[in-house]
mmCIF file of N, CA and C in Angstrom:
data_model
loop_
_atom_site.group_PDB
_atom_site.id
_atom_site.type_symbol
_atom_site.label_atom_id
_atom_site.label_comp_id
_atom_site.label_asym_id
_atom_site.label_seq_id
_atom_site.Cartn_x
_atom_site.Cartn_y
_atom_site.Cartn_z
ATOM 1 N N VAL A 1 46.290 22.590 -153.079
ATOM 2 C CA VAL A 1 45.935 23.143 -154.375
ATOM 3 C C VAL A 1 47.183 23.203 -155.261
ATOM 4 N N GLN A 2 47.081 22.653 -156.445
ATOM 5 C CA GLN A 2 48.172 22.761 -157.417
ATOM 6 C C GLN A 2 47.736 23.704 -158.524
ATOM 7 N N LEU A 3 48.654 24.594 -158.913
ATOM 8 C CA LEU A 3 48.320 25.635 -159.870
ATOM 9 C C LEU A 3 49.209 25.525 -161.098
ATOM 10 N N GLN A 4 48.646 25.811 -162.256
ATOM 11 C CA GLN A 4 49.425 25.827 -163.485
ATOM 12 C C GLN A 4 49.012 27.025 -164.322
ATOM 13 N N ALA A 5 49.980 27.895 -164.568
ATOM 14 C CA ALA A 5 49.729 29.111 -165.338
ATOM 15 C C ALA A 5 50.127 28.911 -166.793
ATOM 16 N N SER A 6 49.398 29.575 -167.657
ATOM 17 C CA SER A 6 49.702 29.523 -169.089
ATOM 18 C C SER A 6 49.196 30.789 -169.759
ATOM 19 N N GLY A 7 49.578 30.959 -171.038
ATOM 20 C CA GLY A 7 49.060 32.069 -171.806
ATOM 21 C C GLY A 7 50.040 33.191 -172.077
ATOM 22 N N GLY A 8 51.227 33.106 -171.502
ATOM 23 C CA GLY A 8 52.212 34.139 -171.752
ATOM 24 C C GLY A 8 52.720 34.089 -173.184
ATOM 25 N N GLY A 9 53.500 35.083 -173.537
ATOM 26 C CA GLY A 9 54.060 35.121 -174.879
ATOM 27 C C GLY A 9 54.670 36.468 -175.178
ATOM 28 N N LEU A 10 54.982 36.650 -176.461
ATOM 29 C CA LEU A 10 55.571 37.899 -176.945
ATOM 30 C C LEU A 10 54.495 38.684 -177.676
ATOM 31 N N VAL A 11 54.342 39.943 -177.307
ATOM 32 C CA VAL A 11 53.317 40.785 -177.917
ATOM 33 C C VAL A 11 53.871 42.190 -178.071
ATOM 34 N N GLN A 12 53.374 42.888 -179.057
ATOM 35 C CA GLN A 12 53.797 44.276 -179.243
ATOM 36 C C GLN A 12 53.059 45.191 -178.277
ATOM 37 N N ALA A 13 53.663 46.317 -177.996
ATOM 38 C CA ALA A 13 53.020 47.310 -177.134
ATOM 39 C C ALA A 13 51.645 47.667 -177.698
ATOM 40 N N GLY A 14 50.680 47.747 -176.789
ATOM 41 C CA GLY A 14 49.306 48.008 -177.190
ATOM 42 C C GLY A 14 48.484 46.759 -177.413
ATOM 43 N N GLY A 15 49.142 45.630 -177.448
ATOM 44 C CA GLY A 15 48.454 44.368 -177.667
ATOM 45 C C GLY A 15 47.846 43.799 -176.398
ATOM 46 N N SER A 16 47.299 42.593 -176.527
ATOM 47 C CA SER A 16 46.596 41.949 -175.423
ATOM 48 C C SER A 16 47.049 40.507 -175.266
ATOM 49 N N LEU A 17 46.949 40.028 -174.066
ATOM 50 C CA LEU A 17 47.155 38.621 -173.740
ATOM 51 C C LEU A 17 46.177 38.244 -172.650
ATOM 52 N N ARG A 18 45.826 36.964 -172.613
ATOM 53 C CA ARG A 18 45.026 36.465 -171.509
ATOM 54 C C ARG A 18 45.768 35.310 -170.853
ATOM 55 N N LEU A 19 46.063 35.476 -169.583
ATOM 56 C CA LEU A 19 46.691 34.423 -168.805
ATOM 57 C C LEU A 19 45.617 33.571 -168.155
ATOM 58 N N THR A 20 45.922 32.295 -168.064
ATOM 59 C CA THR A 20 45.010 31.347 -167.444
ATOM 60 C C THR A 20 45.742 30.575 -166.360
ATOM 61 N N CYS A 21 45.071 30.359 -165.253
ATOM 62 C CA CYS A 21 45.639 29.565 -164.169
ATOM 63 C C CYS A 21 44.635 28.487 -163.803
ATOM 64 N N GLY A 22 45.007 27.251 -164.071
ATOM 65 C CA GLY A 22 44.163 26.124 -163.714
ATOM 66 C C GLY A 22 44.575 25.567 -162.369
ATOM 67 N N ALA A 23 43.598 25.177 -161.592
ATOM 68 C CA ALA A 23 43.864 24.673 -160.253
ATOM 69 C C ALA A 23 43.265 23.295 -160.065
ATOM 70 N N SER A 24 43.965 22.481 -159.328
ATOM 71 C CA SER A 24 43.414 21.193 -158.933
ATOM 72 C C SER A 24 42.957 21.300 -157.491
ATOM 73 N N GLY A 25 42.084 20.418 -157.091
ATOM 74 C CA GLY A 25 41.634 20.448 -155.711
ATOM 75 C C GLY A 25 40.206 20.942 -155.594
ATOM 76 N N ARG A 26 39.468 20.319 -154.733
ATOM 77 C CA ARG A 26 38.053 20.640 -154.599
ATOM 78 C C ARG A 26 37.807 21.921 -153.821
ATOM 79 N N THR A 27 38.839 22.468 -153.158
ATOM 80 C CA THR A 27 38.626 23.641 -152.323
ATOM 81 C C THR A 27 39.032 24.930 -153.017
ATOM 82 N N PHE A 28 39.213 24.897 -154.325
ATOM 83 C CA PHE A 28 39.661 26.079 -155.069
ATOM 84 C C PHE A 28 38.804 27.287 -154.775
ATOM 85 N N SER A 29 37.498 27.100 -154.720
ATOM 86 C CA SER A 29 36.584 28.230 -154.572
ATOM 87 C C SER A 29 36.751 28.947 -153.242
ATOM 88 N N ARG A 30 37.440 28.345 -152.284
ATOM 89 C CA ARG A 30 37.604 28.966 -150.976
ATOM 90 C C ARG A 30 38.783 29.931 -150.927
ATOM 91 N N TYR A 31 39.612 29.919 -151.951
ATOM 92 C CA TYR A 31 40.846 30.690 -151.919
ATOM 93 C C TYR A 31 40.727 32.029 -152.640
ATOM 94 N N PHE A 32 41.418 33.000 -152.070
ATOM 95 C CA PHE A 32 41.708 34.208 -152.824
ATOM 96 C C PHE A 32 42.788 33.845 -153.846
ATOM 97 N N MET A 33 42.638 34.360 -155.044
ATOM 98 C CA MET A 33 43.601 34.076 -156.101
ATOM 99 C C MET A 33 44.268 35.366 -156.540
ATOM 100 N N GLY A 34 45.559 35.308 -156.705
ATOM 101 C CA GLY A 34 46.303 36.478 -157.118
ATOM 102 C C GLY A 34 47.198 36.197 -158.304
ATOM 103 N N TRP A 35 47.432 37.247 -159.064
ATOM 104 C CA TRP A 35 48.448 37.207 -160.125
ATOM 105 C C TRP A 35 49.578 38.140 -159.697
ATOM 106 N N PHE A 36 50.771 37.594 -159.623
ATOM 107 C CA PHE A 36 51.970 38.367 -159.324
ATOM 108 C C PHE A 36 52.827 38.435 -160.577
ATOM 109 N N ARG A 37 53.755 39.362 -160.558
ATOM 110 C CA ARG A 37 54.747 39.378 -161.630
ATOM 111 C C ARG A 37 56.104 39.761 -161.044
ATOM 112 N N GLN A 38 57.140 39.299 -161.718
ATOM 113 C CA GLN A 38 58.495 39.616 -161.286
ATOM 114 C C GLN A 38 59.352 39.862 -162.506
ATOM 115 N N ALA A 39 59.859 41.081 -162.595
ATOM 116 C CA ALA A 39 60.777 41.444 -163.665
ATOM 117 C C ALA A 39 62.203 41.252 -163.162
ATOM 118 N N PRO A 40 63.166 41.084 -164.060
ATOM 119 C CA PRO A 40 64.553 40.885 -163.650
ATOM 120 C C PRO A 40 65.038 42.010 -162.747
ATOM 121 N N GLY A 41 65.619 41.646 -161.625
ATOM 122 C CA GLY A 41 66.162 42.624 -160.698
ATOM 123 C C GLY A 41 65.141 43.326 -159.831
ATOM 124 N N LYS A 42 63.885 42.934 -159.955
ATOM 125 C CA LYS A 42 62.825 43.579 -159.167
ATOM 126 C C LYS A 42 62.146 42.577 -158.252
ATOM 127 N N GLU A 43 61.466 43.097 -157.246
ATOM 128 C CA GLU A 43 60.732 42.237 -156.337
ATOM 129 C C GLU A 43 59.432 41.756 -156.990
ATOM 130 N N ARG A 44 58.970 40.642 -156.493
ATOM 131 C CA ARG A 44 57.697 40.125 -156.969
ATOM 132 C C ARG A 44 56.576 41.024 -156.440
ATOM 133 N N GLU A 45 55.680 41.422 -157.320
ATOM 134 C CA GLU A 45 54.612 42.326 -156.928
ATOM 135 C C GLU A 45 53.254 41.766 -157.311
ATOM 136 N N LEU A 46 52.266 42.082 -156.473
ATOM 137 C CA LEU A 46 50.895 41.669 -156.765
ATOM 138 C C LEU A 46 50.318 42.588 -157.827
ATOM 139 N N VAL A 47 49.817 41.989 -158.886
ATOM 140 C CA VAL A 47 49.227 42.743 -159.980
ATOM 141 C C VAL A 47 47.712 42.837 -159.797
ATOM 142 N N ALA A 48 47.087 41.714 -159.466
ATOM 143 C CA ALA A 48 45.639 41.680 -159.295
ATOM 144 C C ALA A 48 45.279 40.494 -158.430
ATOM 145 N N ALA A 49 44.164 40.612 -157.738
ATOM 146 C CA ALA A 49 43.681 39.521 -156.901
ATOM 147 C C ALA A 49 42.169 39.537 -156.891
ATOM 148 N N ILE A 50 41.594 38.380 -156.585
ATOM 149 C CA ILE A 50 40.143 38.262 -156.578
ATOM 150 C C ILE A 50 39.720 37.339 -155.462
ATOM 151 N N GLY A 51 38.641 37.725 -154.783
ATOM 152 C CA GLY A 51 38.122 36.926 -153.698
ATOM 153 C C GLY A 51 37.355 35.720 -154.191
ATOM 154 N N TRP A 52 36.957 34.888 -153.245
ATOM 155 C CA TRP A 52 36.296 33.643 -153.614
ATOM 156 C C TRP A 52 34.951 33.889 -154.254
ATOM 157 N N ASN A 53 34.299 34.956 -153.890
ATOM 158 C CA ASN A 53 32.966 35.221 -154.420
ATOM 159 C C ASN A 53 32.980 36.244 -155.548
ATOM 160 N N VAL A 54 34.145 36.491 -156.112
ATOM 161 C CA VAL A 54 34.392 37.431 -157.214
ATOM 162 C C VAL A 54 33.945 38.849 -156.918
ATOM 163 N N GLY A 55 33.389 39.105 -155.738
ATOM 164 C CA GLY A 55 32.938 40.450 -155.441
ATOM 165 C C GLY A 55 34.050 41.387 -155.028
ATOM 166 N N SER A 56 35.141 40.844 -154.575
ATOM 167 C CA SER A 56 36.250 41.679 -154.133
ATOM 168 C C SER A 56 37.438 41.463 -155.058
ATOM 169 N N THR A 57 37.951 42.561 -155.546
ATOM 170 C CA THR A 57 39.120 42.513 -156.412
ATOM 171 C C THR A 57 40.118 43.581 -155.992
ATOM 172 N N TYR A 58 41.348 43.361 -156.372
ATOM 173 C CA TYR A 58 42.417 44.323 -156.126
ATOM 174 C C TYR A 58 43.227 44.451 -157.402
ATOM 175 N N TYR A 59 43.623 45.669 -157.713
ATOM 176 C CA TYR A 59 44.523 45.916 -158.837
ATOM 177 C C TYR A 59 45.630 46.872 -158.406
ATOM 178 N N ALA A 60 46.818 46.578 -158.842
ATOM 179 C CA ALA A 60 47.904 47.533 -158.656
ATOM 180 C C ALA A 60 47.611 48.774 -159.492
ATOM 181 N N ASP A 61 48.032 49.922 -158.998
ATOM 182 C CA ASP A 61 47.764 51.167 -159.713
ATOM 183 C C ASP A 61 48.285 51.126 -161.146
ATOM 184 N N SER A 62 49.392 50.434 -161.324
ATOM 185 C CA SER A 62 50.039 50.417 -162.639
ATOM 186 C C SER A 62 49.228 49.671 -163.704
ATOM 187 N N VAL A 63 48.233 48.878 -163.284
ATOM 188 C CA VAL A 63 47.480 48.092 -164.263
ATOM 189 C C VAL A 63 45.987 48.419 -164.259
ATOM 190 N N LYS A 64 45.555 49.282 -163.360
ATOM 191 C CA LYS A 64 44.134 49.628 -163.301
ATOM 192 C C LYS A 64 43.655 50.168 -164.638
ATOM 193 N N GLY A 65 42.505 49.672 -165.065
ATOM 194 C CA GLY A 65 41.940 50.106 -166.330
ATOM 195 C C GLY A 65 42.462 49.344 -167.537
ATOM 196 N N ARG A 66 43.498 48.540 -167.338
ATOM 197 C CA ARG A 66 44.076 47.761 -168.445
ATOM 198 C C ARG A 66 43.941 46.258 -168.232
ATOM 199 N N PHE A 67 44.065 45.822 -166.986
ATOM 200 C CA PHE A 67 43.998 44.400 -166.660
ATOM 201 C C PHE A 67 42.679 44.097 -165.961
ATOM 202 N N THR A 68 42.177 42.891 -166.197
ATOM 203 C CA THR A 68 40.964 42.433 -165.526
ATOM 204 C C THR A 68 41.168 41.016 -165.041
ATOM 205 N N ILE A 69 40.937 40.795 -163.751
ATOM 206 C CA ILE A 69 41.029 39.462 -163.190
ATOM 207 C C ILE A 69 39.623 38.894 -163.056
ATOM 208 N N SER A 70 39.495 37.614 -163.331
ATOM 209 C CA SER A 70 38.205 36.949 -163.184
ATOM 210 C C SER A 70 38.456 35.492 -162.816
ATOM 211 N N ARG A 71 37.409 34.828 -162.387
ATOM 212 C CA ARG A 71 37.549 33.421 -162.021
ATOM 213 C C ARG A 71 36.279 32.683 -162.356
ATOM 214 N N ASP A 72 36.438 31.400 -162.626
ATOM 215 C CA ASP A 72 35.318 30.504 -162.870
ATOM 216 C C ASP A 72 35.497 29.338 -161.906
ATOM 217 N N ASN A 73 34.777 29.367 -160.800
ATOM 218 C CA ASN A 73 34.959 28.337 -159.779
ATOM 219 C C ASN A 73 34.517 26.959 -160.268
ATOM 220 N N ALA A 74 33.579 26.932 -161.184
ATOM 221 C CA ALA A 74 33.135 25.644 -161.716
ATOM 222 C C ALA A 74 34.241 24.971 -162.530
ATOM 223 N N LYS A 75 35.116 25.782 -163.095
ATOM 224 C CA LYS A 75 36.224 25.253 -163.902
ATOM 225 C C LYS A 75 37.558 25.301 -163.167
ATOM 226 N N ASN A 76 37.533 25.734 -161.892
ATOM 227 C CA ASN A 76 38.774 25.847 -161.114
ATOM 228 C C ASN A 76 39.822 26.662 -161.865
ATOM 229 N N THR A 77 39.403 27.782 -162.392
ATOM 230 C CA THR A 77 40.290 28.575 -163.239
ATOM 231 C C THR A 77 40.185 30.057 -162.892
ATOM 232 N N VAL A 78 41.311 30.728 -162.938
ATOM 233 C CA VAL A 78 41.364 32.174 -162.784
ATOM 234 C C VAL A 78 42.067 32.747 -164.008
ATOM 235 N N TYR A 79 41.608 33.902 -164.442
ATOM 236 C CA TYR A 79 42.116 34.526 -165.658
ATOM 237 C C TYR A 79 42.672 35.914 -165.356
ATOM 238 N N LEU A 80 43.586 36.331 -166.194
ATOM 239 C CA LEU A 80 44.038 37.718 -166.168
ATOM 240 C C LEU A 80 44.046 38.220 -167.606
ATOM 241 N N GLN A 81 43.077 39.051 -167.923
ATOM 242 C CA GLN A 81 43.021 39.674 -169.242
ATOM 243 C C GLN A 81 43.858 40.938 -169.203
ATOM 244 N N MET A 82 44.838 41.011 -170.078
ATOM 245 C CA MET A 82 45.768 42.129 -170.089
ATOM 246 C C MET A 82 45.639 42.855 -171.428
ATOM 247 N N ASN A 83 45.189 44.085 -171.366
ATOM 248 C CA ASN A 83 45.027 44.905 -172.563
ATOM 249 C C ASN A 83 45.982 46.094 -172.509
ATOM 250 N N SER A 84 46.161 46.723 -173.643
ATOM 251 C CA SER A 84 47.027 47.909 -173.738
ATOM 252 C C SER A 84 48.378 47.660 -173.078
ATOM 253 N N LEU A 85 48.969 46.560 -173.410
ATOM 254 C CA LEU A 85 50.225 46.173 -172.759
ATOM 255 C C LEU A 85 51.344 47.142 -173.094
ATOM 256 N N LYS A 86 52.218 47.309 -172.113
ATOM 257 C CA LYS A 86 53.352 48.221 -172.227
ATOM 258 C C LYS A 86 54.645 47.434 -172.018
ATOM 259 N N PRO A 87 55.764 47.943 -172.512
ATOM 260 C CA PRO A 87 57.034 47.254 -172.259
ATOM 261 C C PRO A 87 57.305 47.060 -170.767
ATOM 262 N N GLY A 88 56.828 47.964 -169.946
ATOM 263 C CA GLY A 88 57.004 47.850 -168.498
ATOM 264 C C GLY A 88 56.234 46.699 -167.880
ATOM 265 N N ASP A 89 55.336 46.080 -168.648
ATOM 266 C CA ASP A 89 54.609 44.909 -168.151
ATOM 267 C C ASP A 89 55.400 43.622 -168.342
ATOM 268 N N THR A 90 56.527 43.707 -168.997
ATOM 269 C CA THR A 90 57.358 42.527 -169.228
ATOM 270 C C THR A 90 57.837 41.935 -167.914
ATOM 271 N N ALA A 91 57.548 40.662 -167.721
ATOM 272 C CA ALA A 91 57.892 39.979 -166.467
ATOM 273 C C ALA A 91 57.460 38.519 -166.577
ATOM 274 N N VAL A 92 57.866 37.747 -165.579
ATOM 275 C CA VAL A 92 57.285 36.422 -165.394
ATOM 276 C C VAL A 92 56.071 36.596 -164.498
ATOM 277 N N TYR A 93 54.952 36.060 -164.937
ATOM 278 C CA TYR A 93 53.696 36.172 -164.204
ATOM 279 C C TYR A 93 53.382 34.853 -163.509
ATOM 280 N N TYR A 94 52.988 34.967 -162.255
ATOM 281 C CA TYR A 94 52.678 33.799 -161.444
ATOM 282 C C TYR A 94 51.261 33.920 -160.895
ATOM 283 N N CYS A 95 50.562 32.814 -160.846
ATOM 284 C CA CYS A 95 49.308 32.801 -160.097
ATOM 285 C C CYS A 95 49.580 32.164 -158.736
ATOM 286 N N ALA A 96 48.795 32.573 -157.772
ATOM 287 C CA ALA A 96 49.007 32.103 -156.416
ATOM 288 C C ALA A 96 47.682 32.081 -155.675
ATOM 289 N N ALA A 97 47.624 31.229 -154.655
ATOM 290 C CA ALA A 97 46.404 31.075 -153.867
ATOM 291 C C ALA A 97 46.684 31.358 -152.399
ATOM 292 N N ASN A 98 45.731 32.004 -151.764
ATOM 293 C CA ASN A 98 45.869 32.362 -150.358
ATOM 294 C C ASN A 98 44.507 32.257 -149.692
ATOM 295 N N THR A 99 44.525 32.193 -148.386
ATOM 296 C CA THR A 99 43.252 32.125 -147.655
ATOM 297 C C THR A 99 42.680 33.499 -147.382
ATOM 298 N N TYR A 100 43.445 34.555 -147.689
ATOM 299 C CA TYR A 100 42.944 35.914 -147.526
ATOM 300 C C TYR A 100 43.631 36.802 -148.550
ATOM 301 N N LEU A 101 43.064 37.991 -148.737
ATOM 302 C CA LEU A 101 43.623 38.917 -149.709
ATOM 303 C C LEU A 101 44.837 39.615 -149.112
ATOM 304 N N SER A 102 45.960 39.479 -149.780
ATOM 305 C CA SER A 102 47.192 40.057 -149.283
ATOM 306 C C SER A 102 48.081 40.460 -150.449
ATOM 307 N N ARG A 103 48.845 41.529 -150.258
ATOM 308 C CA ARG A 103 49.816 41.934 -151.278
ATOM 309 C C ARG A 103 51.189 41.330 -151.017
ATOM 310 N N ASP A 104 51.335 40.650 -149.889
ATOM 311 C CA ASP A 104 52.609 40.076 -149.509
ATOM 312 C C ASP A 104 52.755 38.689 -150.117
ATOM 313 N N PRO A 105 53.689 38.498 -151.049
ATOM 314 C CA PRO A 105 53.829 37.171 -151.659
ATOM 315 C C PRO A 105 54.170 36.081 -150.655
ATOM 316 N N ALA A 106 54.822 36.441 -149.562
ATOM 317 C CA ALA A 106 55.205 35.437 -148.560
ATOM 318 C C ALA A 106 53.995 34.808 -147.887
ATOM 319 N N SER A 107 52.862 35.467 -147.973
ATOM 320 C CA SER A 107 51.671 34.946 -147.302
ATOM 321 C C SER A 107 50.896 33.957 -148.155
ATOM 322 N N TYR A 108 51.269 33.819 -149.419
ATOM 323 C CA TYR A 108 50.534 32.932 -150.312
ATOM 324 C C TYR A 108 51.019 31.495 -150.150
ATOM 325 N N ASN A 109 50.047 30.589 -150.075
ATOM 326 C CA ASN A 109 50.346 29.200 -149.768
ATOM 327 C C ASN A 109 50.769 28.386 -150.984
ATOM 328 N N TYR A 110 50.199 28.713 -152.126
ATOM 329 C CA TYR A 110 50.407 27.891 -153.314
ATOM 330 C C TYR A 110 50.745 28.766 -154.514
ATOM 331 N N TRP A 111 51.645 28.240 -155.363
ATOM 332 C CA TRP A 111 52.130 29.000 -156.512
ATOM 333 C C TRP A 111 52.118 28.138 -157.770
ATOM 334 N N GLY A 112 51.817 28.797 -158.881
ATOM 335 C CA GLY A 112 52.007 28.182 -160.174
ATOM 336 C C GLY A 112 53.446 28.368 -160.623
ATOM 337 N N GLN A 113 53.781 27.807 -161.753
ATOM 338 C CA GLN A 113 55.182 27.775 -162.189
ATOM 339 C C GLN A 113 55.637 29.040 -162.910
ATOM 340 N N GLY A 114 54.740 29.940 -163.235
ATOM 341 C CA GLY A 114 55.129 31.165 -163.919
ATOM 342 C C GLY A 114 55.044 31.057 -165.426
ATOM 343 N N THR A 115 54.678 32.158 -166.039
ATOM 344 C CA THR A 115 54.623 32.230 -167.496
ATOM 345 C C THR A 115 55.192 33.572 -167.932
ATOM 346 N N GLN A 116 56.054 33.546 -168.945
ATOM 347 C CA GLN A 116 56.760 34.748 -169.364
ATOM 348 C C GLN A 116 55.874 35.605 -170.261
ATOM 349 N N VAL A 117 55.820 36.883 -169.935
ATOM 350 C CA VAL A 117 55.154 37.870 -170.787
ATOM 351 C C VAL A 117 56.197 38.875 -171.221
ATOM 352 N N THR A 118 56.348 39.047 -172.519
ATOM 353 C CA THR A 118 57.308 39.992 -173.058
ATOM 354 C C THR A 118 56.579 40.949 -173.991
ATOM 355 N N VAL A 119 56.708 42.240 -173.706
ATOM 356 C CA VAL A 119 56.048 43.261 -174.506
ATOM 357 C C VAL A 119 57.130 44.074 -175.210
ATOM 358 N N SER A 120 57.106 44.051 -176.516
ATOM 359 C CA SER A 120 58.105 44.776 -177.292
ATOM 360 C C SER A 120 57.592 46.160 -177.660
ATOM 361 N N SER A 121 58.514 47.092 -177.756
ATOM 362 C CA SER A 121 58.129 48.479 -178.069
ATOM 363 C C SER A 121 58.087 48.701 -179.573
#
């Protein structure tokens, strides 16, 4: 599976962005998909993840109620809608694919190239 993330940018606090991750490969629907982020000097953390059947999702406490992950298996695409953005959300965001739901980035098999999100105060 090859992944390509897009949609990052510069936004003011309180604004919104939608990240998109396109995937190649016919087996996309079998993978759990996650969005991670990494700020300078910090470890990469799982922000949100979604199972293959969209019935199972995970959100980090810091983004619950503000971010929504979704996927369209017919389009081989996963989205991260980010609302009420805060300066603390500033980071490089990565999409990743795994065969199971995990918060450990080392367990993910495939990664996109990352997209920068910058939230100004």
